[in-house]
mmCIF file of C-alpha atoms in Angstrom:
data_model
loop_
_atom_site.group_PDB
_atom_site.id
_atom_site.type_symbol
_atom_site.label_atom_id
_atom_site.label_comp_id
_atom_site.label_asym_id
_atom_site.label_seq_id
_atom_site.Cartn_x
_atom_site.Cartn_y
_atom_site.Cartn_z
ATOM 1 C CA MET O 5 7.046 106.367 -15.151
ATOM 2 C CA SER O 6 5.492 108.427 -12.515
ATOM 3 C CA LEU O 7 5.196 106.651 -9.181
ATOM 4 C CA LEU O 8 1.503 106.350 -9.392
ATOM 5 C CA ARG O 9 1.654 104.115 -12.282
ATOM 6 C CA ILE O 10 4.167 101.732 -10.366
ATOM 7 C CA TYR O 11 1.524 102.166 -7.412
ATOM 8 C CA ASN O 12 -1.005 101.099 -9.844
ATOM 9 C CA GLN O 13 0.907 98.051 -10.923
ATOM 10 C CA VAL O 14 1.872 96.670 -7.618
ATOM 11 C CA LYS O 15 -1.129 97.480 -6.398
ATOM 12 C CA TRP O 16 -3.094 95.239 -9.241
ATOM 13 C CA THR O 17 -0.263 92.626 -9.150
ATOM 14 C CA ALA O 18 -0.890 92.032 -5.750
ATOM 15 C CA ILE O 19 -4.873 92.062 -6.217
ATOM 16 C CA VAL O 20 -4.307 89.455 -8.508
ATOM 17 C CA LEU O 21 -2.090 87.459 -6.663
ATOM 18 C CA GLY O 22 -3.764 87.766 -3.617
ATOM 19 C CA SER O 23 -7.052 86.696 -5.791
ATOM 20 C CA ALA O 24 -5.161 83.796 -7.086
ATOM 21 C CA ALA O 25 -4.159 82.901 -3.600
ATOM 22 C CA GLY O 26 -7.863 82.979 -2.456
ATOM 23 C CA VAL O 27 -8.816 80.868 -4.737
ATOM 24 C CA VAL O 28 -6.310 78.170 -4.271
ATOM 25 C CA TRP O 29 -7.138 78.355 -0.841
ATOM 26 C CA VAL O 30 -10.742 77.600 -1.302
ATOM 27 C CA VAL O 31 -10.829 74.953 -3.712
ATOM 28 C CA ASN O 32 -8.378 73.343 -1.273
ATOM 29 C CA LEU O 33 -10.378 73.281 1.285
ATOM 30 C CA PRO O 34 -11.604 70.156 2.709
ATOM 31 C CA TYR O 35 -15.189 69.885 0.802
ATOM 32 C CA PRO O 36 -16.000 67.446 -1.442
ATOM 33 C CA MET O 37 -18.686 69.561 -3.324
ATOM 34 C CA ILE O 38 -15.657 72.261 -3.831
ATOM 35 C CA ARG O 39 -12.486 69.325 -4.867
ATOM 36 C CA LEU O 40 -14.476 67.073 -6.618
ATOM 37 C CA PRO O 41 -15.550 69.105 -9.594
ATOM 38 C CA VAL O 42 -11.808 71.130 -9.500
ATOM 39 C CA ALA O 43 -10.137 68.040 -9.274
ATOM 40 C CA LYS O 44 -12.320 66.744 -12.585
ATOM 41 C CA THR O 45 -11.313 70.025 -14.523
ATOM 42 C CA VAL O 46 -8.213 71.960 -12.919
ATOM 43 C CA PRO O 47 -6.606 69.183 -10.827
ATOM 44 C CA ILE O 48 -3.413 71.694 -11.094
ATOM 45 C CA LEU O 49 -4.932 73.779 -8.705
ATOM 46 C CA LEU O 50 -5.099 70.804 -5.933
ATOM 47 C CA LEU O 51 -1.496 70.742 -6.004
ATOM 48 C CA PRO O 52 -1.047 71.919 -2.252
ATOM 49 C CA SER O 53 -3.382 69.138 -1.591
ATOM 50 C CA PHE O 54 -1.319 66.378 -3.422
ATOM 51 C CA ILE O 55 1.685 67.617 -1.585
ATOM 52 C CA SER O 56 -0.364 67.268 1.664
ATOM 53 C CA MET O 57 -1.425 63.911 0.803
ATOM 54 C CA ASP O 58 1.844 62.623 -0.441
ATOM 55 C CA HIS O 59 3.627 64.151 2.863
ATOM 56 C CA HIS O 60 1.059 62.561 5.296
ATOM 57 C CA TYR O 61 0.922 59.037 3.381
ATOM 58 C CA ARG O 62 4.862 59.265 3.435
ATOM 59 C CA GLY O 63 4.500 60.056 7.121
ATOM 60 C CA ALA O 64 1.912 57.566 8.179
ATOM 61 C CA ILE O 65 4.032 54.528 6.480
ATOM 62 C CA ALA O 66 6.972 55.402 8.223
ATOM 63 C CA ALA O 67 5.627 56.025 11.722
ATOM 64 C CA VAL O 68 3.718 52.787 11.279
ATOM 65 C CA GLU O 69 6.892 50.830 10.418
ATOM 66 C CA GLN O 70 9.192 52.251 12.966
ATOM 67 C CA ALA O 71 6.179 51.854 15.418
ATOM 68 C CA ASP O 72 6.132 48.275 14.341
ATOM 69 C CA GLN O 73 9.662 47.559 14.982
ATOM 70 C CA LEU O 74 9.958 49.430 18.105
ATOM 71 C CA ILE O 75 6.930 47.596 20.076
ATOM 72 C CA ASN O 76 7.418 44.083 18.342
ATOM 73 C CA LYS O 77 11.226 44.010 18.470
ATOM 74 C CA ALA O 78 11.615 45.787 21.946
ATOM 75 C CA THR O 79 14.640 45.408 24.025
ATOM 76 C CA ALA O 80 13.582 47.826 26.709
ATOM 77 C CA ASN O 81 10.708 49.769 28.150
ATOM 78 C CA THR O 82 12.029 53.221 26.202
ATOM 79 C CA ASP O 83 11.859 51.202 23.230
ATOM 80 C CA ILE O 84 7.835 51.057 24.171
ATOM 81 C CA GLU O 85 7.488 54.541 24.826
ATOM 82 C CA ARG O 86 9.186 55.532 21.535
ATOM 83 C CA GLY O 87 6.795 53.363 19.676
ATOM 84 C CA GLY O 88 3.987 54.873 21.395
ATOM 85 C CA GLU O 89 5.357 58.181 20.329
ATOM 86 C CA LYS O 90 5.481 56.562 16.575
ATOM 87 C CA VAL O 91 1.803 55.371 16.839
ATOM 88 C CA ALA O 92 0.729 58.712 17.908
ATOM 89 C CA GLU O 93 2.613 60.014 15.054
ATOM 90 C CA ALA O 94 1.203 57.907 12.535
ATOM 91 C CA GLN O 95 -2.642 58.829 13.700
ATOM 92 C CA GLN O 96 -1.912 61.979 13.357
ATOM 93 C CA HIS O 97 -1.012 61.585 9.593
ATOM 94 C CA LEU O 98 -3.891 59.309 8.844
ATOM 95 C CA ASP O 99 -6.327 61.728 10.513
ATOM 96 C CA SER O 100 -4.913 64.240 7.627
ATOM 97 C CA LEU O 101 -5.342 62.507 4.700
ATOM 98 C CA PRO O 102 -8.470 63.629 2.978
ATOM 99 C CA VAL O 103 -10.518 60.374 3.091
ATOM 100 C CA TRP O 104 -13.121 61.866 0.480
ATOM 101 C CA PHE O 105 -10.353 61.536 -1.747
ATOM 102 C CA LEU O 106 -9.526 58.017 -1.567
ATOM 103 C CA GLY O 107 -9.545 56.095 -4.921
ATOM 104 C CA TYR O 108 -8.683 59.415 -6.710
ATOM 105 C CA TYR O 109 -5.114 58.843 -7.953
ATOM 106 C CA PRO O 110 -3.487 62.530 -8.803
ATOM 107 C CA GLN O 111 -1.526 61.735 -11.707
ATOM 108 C CA ILE O 112 -0.259 64.946 -12.985
ATOM 109 C CA TYR O 113 1.118 65.590 -9.477
ATOM 110 C CA CYS O 114 2.460 61.727 -9.274
ATOM 111 C CA GLY O 115 3.725 62.310 -12.782
ATOM 112 C CA PHE O 116 6.180 65.053 -11.766
ATOM 113 C CA VAL O 117 7.049 63.737 -8.364
ATOM 114 C CA GLY O 118 6.934 59.853 -8.951
ATOM 115 C CA CYS O 119 4.308 58.565 -6.156
ATOM 116 C CA GLY O 120 5.133 55.304 -5.325
ATOM 117 C CA TRP O 121 1.155 54.716 -3.951
ATOM 118 C CA ARG O 122 -2.484 54.711 -4.701
ATOM 119 C CA PHE O 123 -4.920 56.047 -2.176
ATOM 120 C CA THR O 124 -7.279 53.020 -1.818
ATOM 121 C CA LEU O 125 -10.339 52.423 0.711
ATOM 122 C CA ASP O 126 -8.591 49.021 1.614
ATOM 123 C CA GLU O 127 -5.379 50.308 2.305
ATOM 124 C CA PHE O 128 -6.483 53.281 4.457
ATOM 125 C CA GLN O 129 -8.538 50.778 6.613
ATOM 126 C CA THR O 130 -5.329 48.505 6.797
ATOM 127 C CA ALA O 131 -3.298 51.171 8.277
ATOM 128 C CA ARG O 132 -6.192 52.502 10.201
ATOM 129 C CA THR O 133 -6.496 49.027 11.451
ATOM 130 C CA GLN O 134 -3.118 48.586 11.864
ATOM 131 C CA VAL O 135 -2.261 51.430 14.147
ATOM 132 C CA ALA O 136 -5.226 50.570 16.196
ATOM 133 C CA ARG O 137 -3.846 47.335 16.885
ATOM 134 C CA MET O 138 -0.531 48.597 17.612
ATOM 135 C CA ASP O 139 -2.118 51.279 19.936
ATOM 136 C CA ALA O 140 -3.623 48.826 22.002
ATOM 137 C CA LYS O 141 -0.258 46.561 22.121
ATOM 138 C CA VAL O 142 1.089 49.659 23.602
ATOM 139 C CA PHE O 143 -1.167 49.978 25.978
ATOM 140 C CA GLN O 144 -0.992 46.434 26.426
ATOM 141 C CA GLU O 145 3.030 46.687 26.974
ATOM 142 C CA LYS O 146 2.738 49.579 29.427
ATOM 143 C CA ASN O 147 0.461 47.850 31.504
ATOM 144 C CA ALA O 148 2.758 44.745 31.612
ATOM 145 C CA PHE O 149 5.491 46.694 32.565
ATOM 146 C CA LYS O 150 3.696 48.491 35.420
ATOM 147 C CA LEU O 151 3.004 44.878 36.736
ATOM 148 C CA LEU O 152 6.561 43.885 36.268
ATOM 149 C CA THR O 153 7.489 46.246 37.730
ATOM 150 C CA GLN O 154 5.612 46.051 40.954
ATOM 151 C CA ALA O 155 6.225 42.180 41.146
ATOM 152 C CA GLU O 156 10.040 42.973 40.973
ATOM 153 C CA ASN O 157 9.746 45.783 43.607
ATOM 154 C CA ALA O 158 7.363 43.450 45.824
ATOM 155 C CA LEU O 159 9.605 40.257 45.208
ATOM 156 C CA ASN O 160 13.039 42.275 46.641
ATOM 157 C CA ALA O 161 11.198 43.758 49.298
ATOM 158 C CA ALA O 162 10.287 40.175 50.417
ATOM 159 C CA LYS O 163 13.922 39.153 50.132
ATOM 160 C CA LEU O 164 14.746 42.010 52.247
ATOM 161 C CA GLN O 165 12.267 41.284 54.673
ATOM 162 C CA TYR O 166 13.453 37.496 54.622
ATOM 163 C CA GLN O 167 16.995 38.630 55.737
ATOM 164 C CA GLN O 168 16.000 40.553 58.306
ATOM 165 C CA ALA O 169 13.411 38.613 59.842
ATOM 166 C CA LYS O 170 13.918 37.613 63.907
ATOM 167 C CA ASN O 171 12.106 34.900 63.994
ATOM 168 C CA ALA O 172 10.196 31.636 62.108
ATOM 169 C CA GLN O 173 7.172 33.745 61.727
ATOM 170 C CA GLU O 174 8.537 36.615 60.601
ATOM 171 C CA GLN O 175 10.098 34.504 57.583
ATOM 172 C CA GLN O 176 7.075 32.496 56.944
ATOM 173 C CA ARG O 177 5.634 36.071 56.217
ATOM 174 C CA ALA O 178 8.499 37.197 53.980
ATOM 175 C CA ILE O 179 7.752 33.456 52.321
ATOM 176 C CA ALA O 180 4.291 34.286 51.493
ATOM 177 C CA SER O 181 4.921 37.851 50.234
ATOM 178 C CA TRP O 182 7.745 36.518 47.933
ATOM 179 C CA GLN O 183 5.210 33.461 46.710
ATOM 180 C CA SER O 184 2.804 36.654 46.015
ATOM 181 C CA ALA O 185 5.232 38.529 44.270
ATOM 182 C CA ILE O 186 6.058 35.107 41.808
ATOM 183 C CA ASP O 187 2.549 34.604 41.128
ATOM 184 C CA GLN O 188 2.225 38.324 39.919
ATOM 185 C CA LEU O 189 5.103 37.891 37.613
ATOM 186 C CA GLU O 190 3.278 34.699 36.144
ATOM 187 C CA GLN O 191 0.186 36.551 35.721
ATOM 188 C CA ILE O 192 1.816 39.109 32.864
ATOM 189 C CA PRO O 193 0.975 38.183 29.486
ATOM 190 C CA ARG O 194 3.535 35.938 27.697
ATOM 191 C CA GLU O 195 2.479 37.287 24.399
ATOM 192 C CA THR O 196 3.497 41.331 25.233
ATOM 193 C CA ALA O 197 7.111 41.507 23.646
ATOM 194 C CA TYR O 198 9.198 42.937 26.382
ATOM 195 C CA SER O 199 7.593 42.572 29.935
ATOM 196 C CA GLY O 200 6.181 39.252 28.997
ATOM 197 C CA GLN O 201 9.206 37.379 27.689
ATOM 198 C CA ASN O 202 11.258 39.327 30.599
ATOM 199 C CA ALA O 203 9.557 38.126 33.085
ATOM 200 C CA GLN O 204 9.385 34.051 31.701
ATOM 201 C CA ASN O 205 13.499 34.839 31.489
ATOM 202 C CA LYS O 206 13.697 35.940 35.123
ATOM 203 C CA LEU O 207 10.691 33.726 36.638
ATOM 204 C CA LYS O 208 13.527 30.335 36.285
ATOM 205 C CA ALA O 209 15.580 32.210 38.531
ATOM 206 C CA TYR O 210 13.413 33.207 40.765
ATOM 207 C CA LYS O 211 11.657 30.046 41.480
ATOM 208 C CA ARG O 212 15.160 28.660 41.874
ATOM 209 C CA ASP O 213 16.126 31.068 44.797
ATOM 210 C CA PHE O 214 12.772 30.614 45.963
ATOM 211 C CA GLU O 215 12.820 26.977 46.308
ATOM 212 C CA GLN O 216 16.082 27.086 48.161
ATOM 213 C CA ILE O 217 14.968 29.744 50.701
ATOM 214 C CA VAL O 218 11.539 27.487 51.102
ATOM 215 C CA HIS O 219 13.612 24.032 51.617
ATOM 216 C CA HIS O 220 16.002 26.116 53.897
ATOM 217 C CA ALA O 221 13.181 27.750 55.852
ATOM 218 C CA THR O 222 11.835 24.105 56.301
ATOM 219 C CA GLU O 223 14.753 22.681 57.682
ATOM 220 C CA THR O 224 15.082 25.800 59.873
ATOM 221 C CA THR O 225 11.644 25.578 61.002
ATOM 222 C CA ARG O 226 12.313 21.383 61.627
ATOM 223 C CA ASP O 227 15.545 22.162 63.334
ATOM 224 C CA ASN O 228 13.833 24.811 65.989
ATOM 225 C CA THR O 229 11.068 22.360 66.611
ATOM 226 C CA LEU O 230 13.291 19.492 67.452
ATOM 227 C CA ILE O 231 15.379 21.930 69.611
ATOM 228 C CA GLU O 232 12.326 23.418 71.276
ATOM 229 C CA ALA O 233 10.933 19.984 71.858
ATOM 230 C CA ALA O 234 14.400 18.789 73.803
ATOM 231 C CA LYS O 235 14.019 22.070 76.034
ATOM 232 C CA PRO O 236 10.993 20.713 77.896
ATOM 233 C CA PHE O 237 12.671 17.318 78.636
ATOM 234 C CA ALA O 238 15.891 19.242 79.529
ATOM 235 C CA ILE O 239 14.300 21.581 81.768
ATOM 236 C CA ALA O 240 12.559 18.730 83.598
ATOM 237 C CA ALA O 241 15.719 16.662 84.289
ATOM 238 C CA ALA O 242 17.156 20.263 85.684
ATOM 239 C CA GLU O 243 14.524 20.596 87.669
ATOM 240 C CA SER O 244 14.113 17.258 89.027
ATOM 241 C CA ALA O 245 17.774 17.098 89.822
ATOM 242 C CA GLN O 246 17.585 20.247 92.325
ATOM 243 C CA ASN O 247 17.482 19.699 96.194
ATOM 244 C CA PRO O 248 19.477 16.254 96.577
ATOM 245 C CA PRO O 249 19.520 13.841 97.523
ATOM 246 C CA HIS O 250 17.931 11.397 95.177
ATOM 247 C CA THR O 251 17.135 8.049 95.484
ATOM 248 C CA ALA O 252 18.396 5.950 92.452
ATOM 249 C CA THR O 253 15.218 5.408 90.852
ATOM 250 C CA GLN O 254 14.934 9.374 90.985
ATOM 251 C CA TRP O 255 18.466 9.551 89.535
ATOM 252 C CA GLU O 256 17.126 7.141 86.986
ATOM 253 C CA GLN O 257 14.248 9.107 85.677
ATOM 254 C CA ILE O 258 16.134 12.457 85.480
ATOM 255 C CA GLU O 259 18.440 10.172 83.383
ATOM 256 C CA ASN O 260 15.605 9.175 80.782
ATOM 257 C CA LEU O 261 14.871 12.645 80.743
ATOM 258 C CA TRP O 262 18.185 13.483 79.597
ATOM 259 C CA LEU O 263 18.076 10.869 77.256
ATOM 260 C CA LYS O 264 15.141 11.861 75.588
ATOM 261 C CA ALA O 265 16.632 15.544 75.078
ATOM 262 C CA ILE O 266 19.346 14.247 73.334
ATOM 263 C CA GLU O 267 17.361 12.262 71.149
ATOM 264 C CA GLN O 268 15.909 15.025 70.003
ATOM 265 C CA LEU O 269 18.940 16.734 69.032
ATOM 266 C CA GLN O 270 20.612 13.763 67.412
ATOM 267 C CA LYS O 271 17.995 13.997 64.746
ATOM 268 C CA ILE O 272 19.198 16.895 63.501
ATOM 269 C CA ARG O 273 21.428 16.110 60.436
ATOM 270 C CA THR O 274 25.082 17.851 60.012
ATOM 271 C CA GLU O 275 24.099 19.368 56.529
ATOM 272 C CA GLU O 276 21.073 21.134 58.315
ATOM 273 C CA PRO O 277 21.315 24.963 59.184
ATOM 274 C CA SER O 278 20.717 24.321 62.817
ATOM 275 C CA TYR O 279 23.377 21.670 63.283
ATOM 276 C CA VAL O 280 26.071 23.995 65.167
ATOM 277 C CA GLU O 281 23.768 25.168 67.523
ATOM 278 C CA ALA O 282 22.109 21.543 68.004
ATOM 279 C CA GLN O 283 25.839 20.639 68.670
ATOM 280 C CA LYS O 284 26.199 23.474 71.514
ATOM 281 C CA LEU O 285 23.201 21.908 73.182
ATOM 282 C CA LEU O 286 23.971 18.440 72.468
ATOM 283 C CA ALA O 287 27.528 18.674 74.404
ATOM 284 C CA GLN O 288 25.928 20.516 77.477
ATOM 285 C CA TYR O 289 23.135 18.018 77.668
ATOM 286 C CA GLN O 290 25.644 14.872 77.564
ATOM 287 C CA VAL O 291 27.465 16.518 80.275
ATOM 288 C CA ASN O 292 24.502 16.796 82.291
ATOM 289 C CA LEU O 293 23.625 13.001 81.458
ATOM 290 C CA GLY O 294 27.299 12.208 82.391
ATOM 291 C CA ILE O 295 26.779 13.939 85.727
ATOM 292 C CA VAL O 296 23.379 12.215 86.733
ATOM 293 C CA GLN O 297 24.610 8.706 85.897
ATOM 294 C CA THR O 298 27.657 9.446 87.886
ATOM 295 C CA ARG O 299 25.487 10.418 90.722
ATOM 296 C CA MET O 300 22.929 7.176 90.197
ATOM 297 C CA LYS O 301 26.022 4.932 90.465
ATOM 298 C CA ALA O 302 27.208 6.662 93.832
ATOM 299 C CA GLU O 303 23.593 6.489 95.028
ATOM 300 C CA THR O 304 23.540 2.289 94.228
ATOM 301 C CA ASP O 305 26.830 1.897 95.536
ATOM 302 C CA ALA O 306 25.847 3.772 98.696
ATOM 303 C CA VAL O 307 22.740 2.027 99.428
ATOM 304 C CA ASN O 308 24.419 -1.265 98.859
ATOM 305 C CA THR O 309 27.353 -0.428 100.908
ATOM 306 C CA LEU O 310 24.931 0.713 103.915
ATOM 307 C CA GLN O 311 22.986 -2.239 103.510
ATOM 308 C CA GLN O 312 26.124 -4.464 103.972
ATOM 309 C CA ALA O 313 27.319 -2.346 106.766
ATOM 310 C CA ASN O 314 23.779 -2.882 108.373
ATOM 311 C CA GLN O 315 24.063 -6.621 108.071
ATOM 312 C CA SER O 316 27.637 -6.853 109.278
ATOM 313 C CA ILE O 317 26.383 -5.135 112.736
ATOM 314 C CA GLN O 318 23.278 -7.013 112.725
ATOM 315 C CA ARG O 319 25.455 -10.253 112.371
ATOM 316 C CA LEU O 320 27.829 -8.718 115.402
ATOM 317 C CA ILE O 321 24.836 -7.977 117.473
ATOM 318 C CA THR O 322 23.348 -11.802 117.006
ATOM 319 C CA TYR O 323 26.861 -13.627 117.546
ATOM 320 C CA GLN O 324 28.949 -11.362 119.707
ATOM 321 C CA PRO O 325 32.451 -12.265 118.883
ATOM 322 C CA ALA O 326 35.213 -11.978 121.175
ATOM 323 C CA SER O 327 37.156 -8.691 121.820
ATOM 324 C CA ASN O 328 40.283 -9.211 118.809
ATOM 325 C CA GLN O 329 37.404 -10.270 116.618
ATOM 326 C CA LEU O 330 35.122 -8.043 117.105
ATOM 327 C CA ARG O 331 37.440 -4.702 116.928
ATOM 328 C CA GLY O 332 38.318 -6.584 113.419
ATOM 329 C CA GLU O 333 34.611 -6.863 112.404
ATOM 330 C CA LEU O 334 33.933 -3.066 113.374
ATOM 331 C CA GLN O 335 37.416 -1.854 111.639
ATOM 332 C CA GLY O 336 36.045 -3.262 108.424
ATOM 333 C CA ILE O 337 32.132 -1.998 108.754
ATOM 334 C CA MET O 338 33.691 1.543 109.436
ATOM 335 C CA THR O 339 35.841 1.100 106.575
ATOM 336 C CA GLN O 340 32.724 0.411 104.193
ATOM 337 C CA LEU O 341 30.890 3.139 106.105
ATOM 338 C CA ARG O 342 33.799 5.479 104.863
ATOM 339 C CA THR O 343 32.907 5.042 100.902
ATOM 340 C CA VAL O 344 29.612 6.052 101.355
ATOM 341 C CA GLN O 345 29.736 9.553 99.307
ATOM 342 C CA SER O 346 28.113 12.374 100.264
ATOM 343 C CA GLY O 347 24.990 13.685 98.722
ATOM 344 C CA THR O 348 23.546 10.355 98.550
ATOM 345 C CA THR O 349 20.632 9.077 100.735
ATOM 346 C CA ALA O 350 22.376 6.644 102.716
ATOM 347 C CA TYR O 351 25.284 9.541 103.577
ATOM 348 C CA LEU O 352 23.724 10.595 106.874
ATOM 349 C CA GLU O 353 22.308 7.086 107.954
ATOM 350 C CA ALA O 354 26.391 5.987 107.178
ATOM 351 C CA GLN O 355 27.697 8.858 108.901
ATOM 352 C CA THR O 356 25.824 8.013 112.020
ATOM 353 C CA LEU O 357 26.791 4.491 111.937
ATOM 354 C CA LEU O 358 30.455 5.393 111.717
ATOM 355 C CA ARG O 359 30.449 7.547 114.621
ATOM 356 C CA LEU O 360 28.303 4.388 116.652
ATOM 357 C CA ALA O 361 31.082 1.805 115.255
ATOM 358 C CA GLU O 362 34.294 4.611 116.348
ATOM 359 C CA ASN O 363 32.797 4.369 119.969
ATOM 360 C CA LYS O 364 31.890 0.834 120.065
ATOM 361 C CA LEU O 365 35.688 0.452 118.934
ATOM 362 C CA SER O 366 36.823 2.460 121.551
ATOM 363 C CA GLN O 367 34.891 1.152 124.437
ATOM 364 C CA THR O 368 36.586 -2.461 123.149
ATOM 365 C CA LYS O 369 40.032 -1.348 123.432
ATOM 366 C CA SER O 370 39.535 0.188 127.039
ATOM 367 C CA LYS O 371 38.784 -3.358 128.396
#
């Protein structure tokens, strides 16, 4: 066989095969006016379309089932992300199915491969609806997860802000932020498979912690208020006690100021957070109160002693007893006057009278 003859055979074989492939390609174009006549007369030529239909149908069903499992039974956000990918995959398979061919059953193809499906309009629409619903659910789940992440970040930031607060005002601002974060968590739709259930599970613990913090902050604020309420009385008492001597009435007023300060601190209970600080102030205030009460007693005693000494002096002036009796009386008066303590209003007068009595005593002894 000559080379030319072989070449001609190969050429015509290629032409025939190419023409056949071209015909198959043309009849499988997605145009009903081409496919429908062929499907009725020579359905075998639509074998590529049947294979494609079978592939995309099976792919759509598998992707929908996987997406449903991942989305509706999600245990992590990665399940939602993967479910979204499966929804997109199912949508691609459905888009590749020849909608115009719905209702046509490729008996010859299915006779060979054992198709387990029938293309019907209801089935196709149901799949479309299910995919659209899951696509919307993925969108909702992603939004819910975004809200969950933002709320948890805000809550953790509020916790840190509260821990680092330097005063009651900063604590109140942190508590307000904390409450806002909890409100955000409560707004996450409960029907979302992952974020909604996750948020509800965490909310109970978050609210318990928040209530404890609010209670602690409330008690701390109350304690601080009582401490701050005690301080003005203490300051007034300390300022009033400066530059003695003071009369017994003045010491009594100072005593009442310390008592009012102590009364405020005594309202803070043992279990409250500022109890230790209150006890330190209370110990200091009670020491100061004791000093004031001692000074007040000394003032009262000094005034009484001075009064008695003056009465005794007046009696001596009036009756002018004999020398021996006079010396005895003067000795008694001097003893009384020496008991008058310094720092009292009677001290200077007592010292003056004491010197006069000493001089008088010296005069009586010289006679």
